[in-house]
Short mmCIF file of C-alpha atoms in Angstrom, two decimals:
data_model
loop_
_atom_site.label_atom_id
_atom_site.label_comp_id
_atom_site.label_asym_id
_atom_site.label_seq_id
_atom_site.Cartn_x
_atom_site.Cartn_y
_atom_site.Cartn_z
CA UNK A 291 6.44 9.88 -13.13
CA UNK A 292 5.95 6.75 -15.17
CA UNK A 293 3.33 6.18 -17.89
CA UNK A 294 1.86 2.72 -18.36
CA UNK A 295 0.07 1.12 -21.26
CA UNK A 296 -3.42 -0.28 -20.81
CA UNK A 297 -2.25 -3.91 -20.81
CA UNK A 298 0.21 -3.27 -17.99
CA UNK A 299 3.00 -4.88 -19.95
CA UNK A 300 5.14 -1.89 -20.84
CA UNK A 301 6.36 0.92 -18.63
CA UNK A 302 7.65 4.21 -20.01
CA UNK A 303 9.93 6.17 -17.72
CA UNK A 304 11.02 9.78 -17.94
CA UNK A 305 14.76 10.35 -18.31
CA UNK A 306 15.98 11.28 -14.86
CA UNK A 307 19.55 11.71 -13.64
CA UNK A 308 20.65 9.21 -11.05
CA UNK A 309 21.83 10.40 -7.66
CA UNK A 310 25.19 8.66 -7.79
CA UNK A 311 27.53 7.70 -10.60
CA UNK A 312 30.30 5.16 -10.17
CA UNK A 313 33.76 6.63 -9.87
CA UNK A 314 36.88 5.27 -11.48
CA UNK A 315 37.57 3.72 -14.84
CA UNK A 316 36.18 0.61 -16.44
CA UNK A 317 38.54 -1.75 -14.63
CA UNK A 318 37.82 -0.11 -11.28
CA UNK A 319 34.09 -0.48 -11.76
CA UNK A 320 33.85 -4.01 -13.25
CA UNK A 321 36.98 -5.36 -11.60
CA UNK A 322 39.85 -7.29 -13.10
CA UNK A 323 38.59 -10.74 -13.94
CA UNK A 324 42.18 -12.09 -14.16
CA UNK A 325 42.89 -11.13 -10.59
CA UNK A 326 41.77 -13.77 -8.14
CA UNK A 327 41.87 -11.40 -5.19
CA UNK A 328 38.98 -8.95 -4.91
CA UNK A 329 40.04 -5.35 -5.36
CA UNK A 330 39.66 -3.14 -2.34
CA UNK A 331 36.77 -0.69 -2.68
CA UNK A 332 37.86 2.94 -2.56
CA UNK A 333 36.55 4.89 0.39
CA UNK A 334 35.07 8.12 -0.82
CA UNK A 335 35.30 10.90 1.69
CA UNK A 336 35.99 14.59 1.74
CA UNK A 337 38.69 16.35 3.69
CA UNK A 338 36.13 16.86 6.47
CA UNK A 339 35.42 13.14 6.67
CA UNK A 340 32.01 13.39 4.95
CA UNK A 341 31.05 10.93 2.24
CA UNK A 342 30.95 12.46 -1.22
CA UNK A 343 27.27 12.04 -2.03
CA UNK A 344 25.46 14.21 -4.54
CA UNK A 345 23.48 17.32 -3.49
CA UNK A 346 20.27 15.41 -4.29
CA UNK A 347 21.23 12.77 -1.73
CA UNK A 348 21.65 15.35 1.03
CA UNK A 349 18.61 17.44 0.11
CA UNK A 350 16.35 14.40 -0.06
CA UNK A 351 17.36 13.35 3.42
CA UNK A 352 16.93 16.85 4.82
CA UNK A 353 13.42 16.93 3.39
CA UNK A 354 12.66 13.44 4.68
CA UNK A 355 13.98 13.68 8.23
CA UNK A 356 12.63 17.18 8.81
CA UNK A 357 9.17 15.78 8.08
CA UNK A 358 9.70 13.20 10.84
CA UNK A 359 10.12 15.95 13.43
CA UNK A 360 7.20 18.05 12.23
CA UNK A 361 4.96 14.96 12.12
CA UNK A 362 5.70 14.38 15.81
CA UNK A 363 4.61 17.94 16.53
CA UNK A 364 1.49 17.45 14.40
CA UNK A 365 0.58 14.33 16.38
CA UNK A 366 0.82 16.29 19.64
CA UNK A 367 -1.24 19.09 18.11
CA UNK A 368 -4.10 16.81 17.07
CA UNK A 369 -4.16 15.38 20.60
CA UNK A 370 -4.58 18.86 22.10
CA UNK A 371 -7.02 20.27 19.57
CA UNK A 372 -9.14 17.22 18.80
CA UNK A 373 -8.72 14.07 20.87
CA UNK A 374 -8.68 15.72 24.32
CA UNK A 375 -11.70 17.94 23.49
CA UNK A 376 -13.53 14.84 22.25
CA UNK A 377 -12.83 13.12 25.56
CA UNK A 378 -13.65 16.05 27.85
CA UNK A 379 -16.47 17.43 25.67
CA UNK A 380 -15.61 20.86 27.08
CA UNK A 381 -13.39 23.73 25.97
CA UNK A 382 -12.74 24.77 29.55
CA UNK A 383 -11.65 21.30 30.67
CA UNK A 384 -9.42 20.91 27.62
CA UNK A 385 -7.66 24.20 28.38
CA UNK A 386 -5.82 22.63 31.32
CA UNK A 387 -4.06 20.17 29.04
CA UNK A 388 -3.14 22.91 26.58
CA UNK A 389 -1.51 24.85 29.43
CA UNK A 390 0.59 21.79 30.29
CA UNK A 391 1.95 21.54 26.76
CA UNK A 392 2.33 25.27 26.12
CA UNK A 393 6.12 25.21 26.78
CA UNK A 394 6.47 22.84 23.81
CA UNK A 395 4.43 25.12 21.56
CA UNK A 396 5.89 28.46 22.60
CA UNK A 397 9.02 27.76 24.62
CA UNK A 398 12.72 27.86 23.84
CA UNK A 399 14.31 25.65 22.54
CA UNK A 400 11.33 23.34 21.91
CA UNK A 401 9.49 25.60 19.47
CA UNK A 402 12.45 26.25 17.13
CA UNK A 403 13.56 22.61 17.24
CA UNK A 404 10.13 21.04 16.74
CA UNK A 405 8.44 23.60 14.48
CA UNK A 406 10.45 26.44 12.97
CA UNK A 407 13.68 24.71 11.90
CA UNK A 408 12.05 21.50 10.54
CA UNK A 409 9.42 23.51 8.64
CA UNK A 410 11.96 25.80 7.00
CA UNK A 411 14.28 22.87 6.25
CA UNK A 412 11.48 20.87 4.64
CA UNK A 413 10.23 23.68 2.40
CA UNK A 414 13.63 25.04 1.36
CA UNK A 415 15.10 21.60 0.66
CA UNK A 416 12.11 20.79 -1.55
CA UNK A 417 12.63 23.97 -3.58
CA UNK A 418 16.36 23.31 -3.80
CA UNK A 419 15.72 19.75 -5.01
CA UNK A 420 13.66 21.04 -7.92
CA UNK A 421 16.35 23.55 -8.89
CA UNK A 422 19.14 20.96 -8.73
CA UNK A 423 17.17 18.44 -10.76
CA UNK A 424 16.27 21.12 -13.30
CA UNK A 425 19.94 22.04 -13.73
CA UNK A 426 20.93 18.38 -14.07
CA UNK A 427 18.30 17.86 -16.74
CA UNK A 428 19.46 20.95 -18.60
CA UNK A 429 23.11 19.86 -18.50
CA UNK A 430 22.42 16.26 -19.51
CA UNK A 431 19.67 16.67 -22.09
CA UNK A 432 19.76 20.31 -23.12
CA UNK A 433 22.63 20.30 -25.59
CA UNK A 434 24.49 23.34 -26.79
CA UNK A 435 21.79 24.27 -29.27
CA UNK A 436 18.90 24.20 -26.81
CA UNK A 437 19.85 26.73 -24.21
CA UNK A 438 16.69 27.92 -22.55
CA UNK A 439 15.80 30.46 -19.93
CA UNK A 440 16.01 29.30 -16.32
CA UNK A 441 12.24 29.69 -16.08
CA UNK A 442 11.56 27.66 -19.20
CA UNK A 443 9.49 24.58 -18.43
CA UNK A 444 11.47 22.23 -20.66
CA UNK A 445 13.84 20.90 -18.02
CA UNK A 446 11.87 21.35 -14.80
CA UNK A 447 10.75 18.04 -13.23
CA UNK A 448 7.02 17.45 -13.11
CA UNK A 449 5.25 18.63 -9.99
CA UNK A 450 3.99 15.62 -8.05
CA UNK A 451 0.61 15.45 -6.36
CA UNK A 452 2.32 15.67 -2.96
CA UNK A 453 4.05 18.90 -3.99
CA UNK A 454 0.79 20.30 -5.35
CA UNK A 455 -0.63 19.88 -1.85
CA UNK A 456 2.51 21.22 -0.20
CA UNK A 457 2.64 24.55 -2.03
CA UNK A 458 -0.81 25.81 -0.88
CA UNK A 459 -0.10 24.42 2.58
CA UNK A 460 2.74 26.94 3.03
CA UNK A 461 0.53 30.08 2.94
CA UNK A 462 -2.16 28.31 4.98
CA UNK A 463 0.38 27.51 7.70
CA UNK A 464 1.83 31.01 7.49
CA UNK A 465 -1.62 32.50 8.02
CA UNK A 466 -2.29 30.18 10.94
CA UNK A 467 1.00 31.14 12.60
CA UNK A 468 0.40 34.84 11.96
CA UNK A 469 -3.06 34.77 13.59
CA UNK A 470 -2.05 32.67 16.57
CA UNK A 471 1.51 33.88 17.17
CA UNK A 472 2.24 37.26 15.57
CA UNK A 473 -1.01 39.13 16.25
CA UNK A 474 -1.29 38.23 19.96
CA UNK A 475 2.20 39.62 20.57
CA UNK A 476 0.84 43.10 19.82
CA UNK A 477 -1.56 42.98 22.77
CA UNK A 478 -1.17 42.93 26.57
CA UNK A 479 -0.57 39.40 27.77
CA UNK A 480 0.90 38.25 24.46
CA UNK A 481 0.77 34.51 23.92
CA UNK A 482 -1.05 33.91 27.18
CA UNK A 483 -4.21 35.09 25.42
CA UNK A 484 -4.03 32.29 22.87
CA UNK A 485 -5.90 29.16 23.91
CA UNK A 486 -8.84 27.07 22.80
CA UNK A 487 -11.25 29.85 23.84
CA UNK A 488 -9.49 32.14 21.35
CA UNK A 489 -10.32 29.68 18.58
CA UNK A 490 -13.85 29.01 19.87
CA UNK A 491 -14.55 32.76 19.87
CA UNK A 492 -13.58 32.96 16.19
CA UNK A 493 -15.95 30.12 15.29
CA UNK A 494 -18.82 31.77 17.16
CA UNK A 495 -18.19 35.31 15.88
CA UNK A 496 -16.95 34.59 12.34
CA UNK A 497 -18.19 31.10 11.39
CA UNK A 498 -17.82 31.33 7.61
CA UNK A 499 -14.18 32.46 7.64
CA UNK A 500 -13.27 30.12 10.50
CA UNK A 501 -14.83 26.96 9.05
CA UNK A 502 -13.45 27.68 5.57
CA UNK A 503 -9.96 28.43 6.84
CA UNK A 504 -9.66 25.45 9.16
CA UNK A 505 -11.21 23.09 6.61
CA UNK A 506 -8.58 24.10 4.05
CA UNK A 507 -5.72 23.94 6.58
CA UNK A 508 -6.67 20.55 8.03
CA UNK A 509 -7.63 18.96 4.71
CA UNK A 510 -4.60 20.06 2.72
CA UNK A 511 -2.23 19.44 5.63
CA UNK A 512 -3.44 15.93 6.44
CA UNK A 513 -3.49 14.81 2.79
CA UNK A 514 0.00 16.21 2.20
CA UNK A 515 1.47 14.53 5.27
CA UNK A 516 -0.26 11.19 4.68
CA UNK A 517 0.81 10.96 1.04
CA UNK A 518 4.28 12.15 2.02
CA UNK A 519 4.64 9.34 4.53
CA UNK A 520 3.37 6.88 1.95
CA UNK A 521 6.17 8.04 -0.32
CA UNK A 522 8.83 7.67 2.39
CA UNK A 523 7.53 4.14 3.08
CA UNK A 524 7.41 3.28 -0.67
CA UNK A 525 3.65 2.74 -0.52
CA UNK A 526 2.39 5.16 -3.17
CA UNK A 527 0.74 3.76 -6.32
CA UNK A 528 3.71 4.83 -8.44
CA UNK A 529 6.02 2.72 -6.25
CA UNK A 530 4.26 -0.57 -6.92
CA UNK A 531 6.79 -3.19 -7.99
CA UNK A 532 4.34 -5.90 -9.07
CA UNK A 533 4.19 -6.44 -12.83
CA UNK A 534 1.54 -7.89 -15.08
CA UNK A 535 -2.18 -7.89 -14.46
CA UNK A 536 -1.85 -7.37 -10.70
CA UNK A 537 -0.11 -4.03 -11.13
CA UNK A 538 -3.18 -1.87 -11.77
CA UNK A 539 -5.10 -3.61 -8.98
CA UNK A 540 -2.25 -2.97 -6.53
CA UNK A 541 -2.09 0.69 -7.57
CA UNK A 542 -5.83 1.12 -6.98
CA UNK A 543 -5.62 -0.55 -3.58
CA UNK A 544 -2.84 1.77 -2.49
CA UNK A 545 -4.67 4.84 -3.79
CA UNK A 546 -7.82 3.95 -1.85
CA UNK A 547 -5.85 3.01 1.27
CA UNK A 548 -3.91 6.29 1.42
CA UNK A 549 -6.98 8.43 0.79
CA UNK A 550 -9.01 6.45 3.33
CA UNK A 551 -6.37 7.08 6.01
CA UNK A 552 -6.28 10.77 5.05
CA UNK A 553 -10.06 11.04 5.27
CA UNK A 554 -10.12 9.26 8.64
CA UNK A 555 -7.50 11.55 10.19
CA UNK A 556 -9.23 14.62 8.76
CA UNK A 557 -12.58 13.48 10.14
CA UNK A 558 -11.04 12.88 13.58
CA UNK A 559 -9.42 16.32 13.64
CA UNK A 560 -12.62 18.04 12.53
CA UNK A 561 -14.74 16.09 15.03
CA UNK A 562 -12.87 17.58 17.96
CA UNK A 563 -12.06 20.91 16.35
CA UNK A 564 -15.46 21.67 14.88
CA UNK A 565 -17.69 19.50 17.05
CA UNK A 566 -16.35 20.66 20.42
CA UNK A 567 -14.13 23.74 20.07
CA UNK A 568 -16.25 25.15 17.25
CA UNK A 569 -19.28 25.04 19.55
CA UNK A 570 -17.52 26.56 22.55
CA UNK A 571 -19.21 29.92 22.08
CA UNK A 572 -18.13 33.51 22.58
CA UNK A 573 -15.53 34.48 25.16
CA UNK A 574 -16.87 36.51 28.11
CA UNK A 575 -16.56 40.26 28.78
CA UNK A 576 -13.23 41.99 28.37
CA UNK A 577 -11.57 38.89 26.88
CA UNK A 578 -14.08 38.96 24.03
CA UNK A 579 -13.18 42.58 23.31
CA UNK A 580 -9.47 41.70 23.16
CA UNK A 581 -10.18 38.78 20.83
CA UNK A 582 -12.26 40.98 18.51
CA UNK A 583 -9.43 43.51 18.26
CA UNK A 584 -6.96 40.72 17.53
CA UNK A 585 -9.01 39.31 14.67
CA UNK A 586 -9.43 42.79 13.21
CA UNK A 587 -5.65 42.84 12.68
CA UNK A 588 -5.88 40.08 10.07
CA UNK A 589 -4.90 41.49 6.65
CA UNK A 590 -7.61 41.91 3.98
CA UNK A 591 -10.50 40.24 5.83
CA UNK A 592 -9.84 41.85 9.22
CA UNK A 593 -11.74 45.06 8.48
CA UNK A 594 -14.96 43.04 8.03
CA UNK A 595 -14.50 41.03 11.23
#
């Protein structure tokens, strides 16, 4: 991350290894000025026909393109859990649309392709990127006399704001999946028991835990995804290319724009989730008993539910 002086005239950058380094000797790189014919550029490829990019190049693209797929799933999810309930103003009416899209949430191969594989690829590639960059920094700037432990903070890259949102999002998502996917499998009917009424029952029976949990999940998730997309589109404040007096103004505009979009999407999701589903009330009869037993299976807090 770059540091800037107050006048906006100077920019101090951290030393960071580049992704690619030119191959060949001096003449290959700069060319022979005495030769009137341009030298043919070498084609870099492996024995498998793959271009010889650095690990950072591949990991960055895995992290980027996996987020594309999961964003598409997230868009479908907000339609089912917020926009449709806002239109129908009824949990029961909204259930019909959830049933239509259930094969994409719980079916094979849609669920692994749209949710499981992209999510794992995104998280693991992000962790791998940090390790690779740490090792590059240690090799380039460590020196023989400064060998440190792997866990020493000297060579680890700084954790960005997007990553700081991503790390708590992982356990929040894991908890959400556990409650809505793993626990129902232990009961008769399995995933068929999970619908909007299942969520509405939790809001009615356990409002404090439900509102706190969903507020954290939606807020952290939306901010992480929105800032992540801003990074992919080169729209974050740190990616401003304007110099001089306009630089700080451009950075502030981008900061406000990204956070305004995040707040708007969060408000939309909560309007349908809390305003409609959250007011759906308790499930009737035997279904309510099943739901209560399911929520009691939640670790730590389940015994008080």
